[in-house]
């Protein structure tokens, strides 16, 4: 062990700092957009940090990837065409492609270096970048959406935090573009931050989403390496009849083993929408 520690110090989570012991730094460079760091940690496997914020660790990445991908995917009856905005490590893509209904995945990631670094250092996440159903576009998700009206069944935004290159993906202008890029009955899922740290941000995001979508819900999961150990998912539907709390589809038993799920199942899906009182009082639509 090097005896060195990585500590998250950021305005995203002021006054606190989560730390991991570093075994070896594998990659550290500034890309066009941000500081990109990959290290081997002592107890969480490989870790990707962007601008000093942990994006994934090998130990707990499945909790985030499975929930952000499968909550919307199992809430849509037939998700044929899916857009991933961000998600440059490839984890959401890996999960989305498990759904047989998917014919095309378009992914728009702003930072080509995140994709290439993930291909080289994070193979457990990036294994699907060669998939024939994928159309990978390197560019700004906000700008991309302006040119793709009424095209997608499901749009998943796997962003970093609102300070840095992902800032535009947290505002009302972006939610309007998402609503316009959906096919009829389309759904959206967004990285929704932590109720312990970002309740005001989540309140304003869900209120803005409600201007563009008739159904908006917040679900959550535990992810120990994210600030406060909890992260949320904002789910929006353009269909009044969507009930996010009940998955519409289930995995057939023979396929279940090949999906290799470690966090998500139908019970976890339903339970994810049950919020502690301080959060539900702030986030309910009524
Ligand atoms: N896409 C990773 C989310 C990290 C939030 N801090």
XYZ file of N, CA and C in Angstrom, residues 11-108:
294
model
N -17.373 21.529 -3.587
C -18.544 22.343 -3.239
C -19.834 21.545 -3.419
N -19.756 20.386 -4.084
C -20.942 19.529 -4.243
C -21.381 18.980 -2.880
N -20.398 18.768 -1.986
C -20.741 18.241 -0.654
C -19.901 18.998 0.378
N -20.254 20.268 0.633
C -19.424 21.114 1.486
C -19.339 20.592 2.923
N -18.168 20.772 3.530
C -18.021 20.471 4.955
C -17.878 19.001 5.277
N -17.716 18.169 4.278
C -17.527 16.740 4.535
C -16.615 16.176 3.467
N -16.061 14.987 3.723
C -15.136 14.422 2.762
C -15.026 12.911 2.946
N -15.390 12.180 1.911
C -15.264 10.714 1.927
C -13.874 10.366 1.391
N -13.205 9.391 2.009
C -11.832 9.053 1.610
C -11.674 7.566 1.335
N -10.798 7.252 0.393
C -10.450 5.855 0.102
C -8.932 5.733 0.055
N -8.423 4.650 0.593
C -6.970 4.448 0.558
C -6.557 4.008 -0.847
N -5.526 4.657 -1.372
C -5.054 4.371 -2.738
C -3.975 3.286 -2.691
N -4.133 2.285 -3.547
C -3.044 1.316 -3.690
C -2.097 1.779 -4.801
N -2.708 2.238 -5.932
C -1.876 2.674 -7.050
C -2.677 3.610 -7.960
N -2.071 4.700 -8.360
C -2.722 5.560 -9.359
C -2.466 4.948 -10.733
N -3.544 4.716 -11.495
C -3.417 4.047 -12.801
C -3.434 5.054 -13.954
N -4.146 6.157 -13.762
C -4.264 7.170 -14.829
C -4.628 8.483 -14.168
N -3.962 9.552 -14.563
C -4.341 10.865 -14.031
C -3.938 11.952 -15.029
N -4.938 12.562 -15.669
C -4.678 13.600 -16.677
C -5.868 14.534 -16.749
N -5.608 15.729 -17.253
C -6.741 16.635 -17.520
C -7.215 16.411 -18.941
N -8.508 16.215 -19.113
C -9.078 16.119 -20.463
C -9.434 17.531 -20.908
N -10.099 17.643 -22.041
C -10.570 18.962 -22.495
C -11.538 19.585 -21.496
N -12.222 18.733 -20.697
C -13.321 19.215 -19.862
C -13.087 19.131 -18.362
N -12.206 18.169 -17.943
C -12.149 17.909 -16.501
C -10.910 17.097 -16.128
N -10.658 17.037 -14.828
C -9.583 16.196 -14.304
C -10.089 14.740 -14.257
N -9.308 13.843 -14.868
C -9.738 12.425 -14.942
C -8.724 11.571 -14.171
N -9.212 10.868 -13.157
C -8.333 10.058 -12.298
C -8.885 8.639 -12.187
N -8.007 7.648 -12.403
C -8.381 6.252 -12.115
C -7.332 5.705 -11.157
N -7.780 5.127 -10.041
C -6.811 4.493 -9.142
C -7.326 3.142 -8.646
N -6.360 2.317 -8.268
C -6.696 1.052 -7.614
C -6.789 1.358 -6.127
N -7.946 1.124 -5.544
C -8.093 1.415 -4.114
C -7.814 0.148 -3.310
N -7.666 0.327 -2.021
C -7.361 -0.827 -1.184
C -8.584 -1.722 -0.993
N -9.782 -1.115 -0.880
C -10.957 -1.930 -0.526
C -12.156 -1.765 -1.470
N -12.103 -0.849 -2.430
C -13.249 -0.637 -3.339
C -12.911 -0.964 -4.787
N -11.803 -1.679 -5.039
C -11.417 -2.004 -6.411
C -10.995 -0.753 -7.156
N -11.189 -0.767 -8.462
C -10.807 0.409 -9.263
C -11.831 1.534 -9.094
N -11.318 2.761 -9.135
C -12.178 3.927 -8.883
C -11.947 4.960 -9.981
N -13.049 5.524 -10.515
C -12.960 6.640 -11.465
C -13.459 7.901 -10.763
N -12.633 8.957 -10.766
C -13.059 10.251 -10.210
C -12.905 11.316 -11.281
N -13.910 12.179 -11.408
C -13.862 13.307 -12.350
C -13.927 14.595 -11.542
N -12.994 15.504 -11.808
C -12.907 16.738 -11.012
C -12.988 16.438 -9.514
N -12.334 15.363 -9.104
C -12.238 15.059 -7.671
C -13.462 14.391 -7.072
N -14.489 14.101 -7.894
C -15.697 13.446 -7.374
C -15.760 12.002 -7.875
N -16.005 11.078 -6.966
C -16.088 9.664 -7.354
C -17.297 9.446 -8.263
N -17.053 8.830 -9.409
C -18.141 8.494 -10.345
C -18.540 7.030 -10.224
N -17.543 6.157 -10.124
C -17.830 4.719 -9.943
C -16.700 4.081 -9.151
N -17.067 3.087 -8.359
C -16.052 2.178 -7.824
C -16.478 0.766 -8.208
N -15.481 -0.074 -8.372
C -15.731 -1.455 -8.800
C -16.622 -2.192 -7.801
N -16.530 -1.815 -6.533
C -17.244 -2.549 -5.484
C -18.747 -2.282 -5.467
N -19.153 -1.033 -5.734
C -20.582 -0.729 -5.565
C -21.236 -0.136 -6.820
N -20.522 -0.124 -7.970
C -21.093 0.513 -9.173
C -22.419 -0.102 -9.594
N -22.597 -1.408 -9.328
C -23.803 -2.090 -9.809
C -25.073 -1.478 -9.216
N -24.986 -0.959 -7.985
C -26.188 -0.400 -7.353
C -26.709 0.778 -8.187
N -25.805 1.656 -8.569
C -26.188 2.848 -9.342
C -26.587 2.491 -10.764
N -25.757 1.689 -11.438
C -26.033 1.378 -12.865
C -27.359 0.637 -13.006
N -27.569 -0.353 -12.147
C -28.798 -1.152 -12.280
C -30.037 -0.308 -12.009
N -29.965 0.556 -10.997
C -31.164 1.334 -10.659
C -31.438 2.425 -11.687
N -30.413 3.172 -12.097
C -30.650 4.258 -13.067
C -31.112 3.691 -14.416
N -30.656 2.490 -14.756
C -31.064 1.908 -16.044
C -32.408 1.168 -15.933
N -32.553 0.308 -14.935
C -33.719 -0.588 -14.949
C -34.996 0.043 -14.392
N -34.889 1.058 -13.543
C -36.135 1.716 -13.097
C -36.910 2.245 -14.307
N -36.291 3.012 -15.227
C -37.075 3.444 -16.395
C -37.321 2.310 -17.389
N -36.338 1.461 -17.611
C -36.483 0.438 -18.662
C -37.619 -0.529 -18.336
N -37.781 -0.892 -17.063
C -38.873 -1.802 -16.701
C -40.198 -1.056 -16.518
N -40.174 0.272 -16.648
C -41.418 1.046 -16.562
C -41.985 1.358 -17.937
N -41.267 0.976 -18.996
C -41.722 1.215 -20.367
C -42.138 -0.119 -20.990
N -43.271 -0.157 -21.686
C -43.726 -1.451 -22.218
C -42.819 -2.014 -23.309
N -42.224 -1.159 -24.130
C -41.407 -1.665 -25.244
C -40.330 -0.643 -25.616
N -39.260 -0.591 -24.840
C -38.225 0.426 -25.087
C -37.322 0.046 -26.264
N -37.715 0.463 -27.480
C -36.951 0.080 -28.681
C -35.742 0.980 -28.906
N -35.950 2.284 -28.704
C -34.853 3.208 -28.991
C -34.521 4.011 -27.727
N -33.286 3.886 -27.272
C -32.877 4.469 -25.987
C -31.734 5.450 -26.230
N -31.798 6.590 -25.543
C -30.686 7.554 -25.562
C -30.059 7.607 -24.179
N -28.739 7.504 -24.131
C -28.002 7.737 -22.878
C -27.236 9.045 -23.050
N -27.479 9.999 -22.166
C -26.704 11.239 -22.178
C -25.671 11.129 -21.059
N -24.403 11.294 -21.399
C -23.333 11.078 -20.418
C -22.989 9.599 -20.363
N -22.728 9.128 -19.161
C -22.502 7.678 -18.998
C -21.249 7.170 -19.675
N -20.221 8.018 -19.805
C -19.031 7.676 -20.582
C -18.249 6.477 -20.085
N -18.491 6.044 -18.843
C -17.795 4.838 -18.365
C -18.386 3.568 -18.970
N -19.625 3.624 -19.462
C -20.236 2.473 -20.142
C -21.145 1.613 -19.274
N -21.266 1.935 -17.997
C -22.054 1.090 -17.085
C -23.547 1.078 -17.399
N -24.114 2.238 -17.724
C -25.557 2.289 -18.041
C -25.814 1.551 -19.354
N -24.919 1.730 -20.312
C -25.034 1.020 -21.594
C -25.067 -0.497 -21.365
N -24.167 -0.980 -20.534
C -24.110 -2.412 -20.210
C -25.470 -2.915 -19.719
N -26.133 -2.144 -18.866
C -27.426 -2.572 -18.309
C -28.555 -2.440 -19.331
N -28.582 -1.332 -20.082
C -29.666 -1.099 -21.050
C -29.708 -2.216 -22.090
N -28.530 -2.661 -22.522
C -28.464 -3.681 -23.581
C -28.957 -5.057 -23.114
N -29.192 -5.221 -21.836
C -29.740 -6.502 -21.359
C -31.204 -6.670 -21.771
N -31.866 -5.552 -22.104
C -33.288 -5.615 -22.469
C -33.425 -6.005 -23.940
N -34.078 -7.131 -24.170
C -34.186 -7.644 -25.551
C -34.935 -6.706 -26.476
N -35.875 -5.933 -25.938
C -36.678 -5.030 -26.782
C -35.825 -3.938 -27.429
N -34.652 -3.686 -26.870
C -33.823 -2.578 -27.370
C -33.287 -2.900 -28.762
N -33.589 -1.997 -29.700
C -33.075 -2.152 -31.073
C -31.868 -1.244 -31.300
N -31.931 -0.040 -30.741
C -30.860 0.943 -30.937
C -30.592 1.686 -29.629
N -29.316 1.839 -29.313
C -28.941 2.740 -28.214
C -28.071 3.837 -28.815
N -28.490 5.079 -28.617
C -27.655 6.210 -28.990
C -27.065 6.734 -27.685
N -25.768 6.974 -27.680
C -25.159 7.541 -26.477
C -24.435 8.817 -26.842
N -24.666 9.872 -26.080
C -24.015 11.154 -26.323
C -23.209 11.534 -25.087
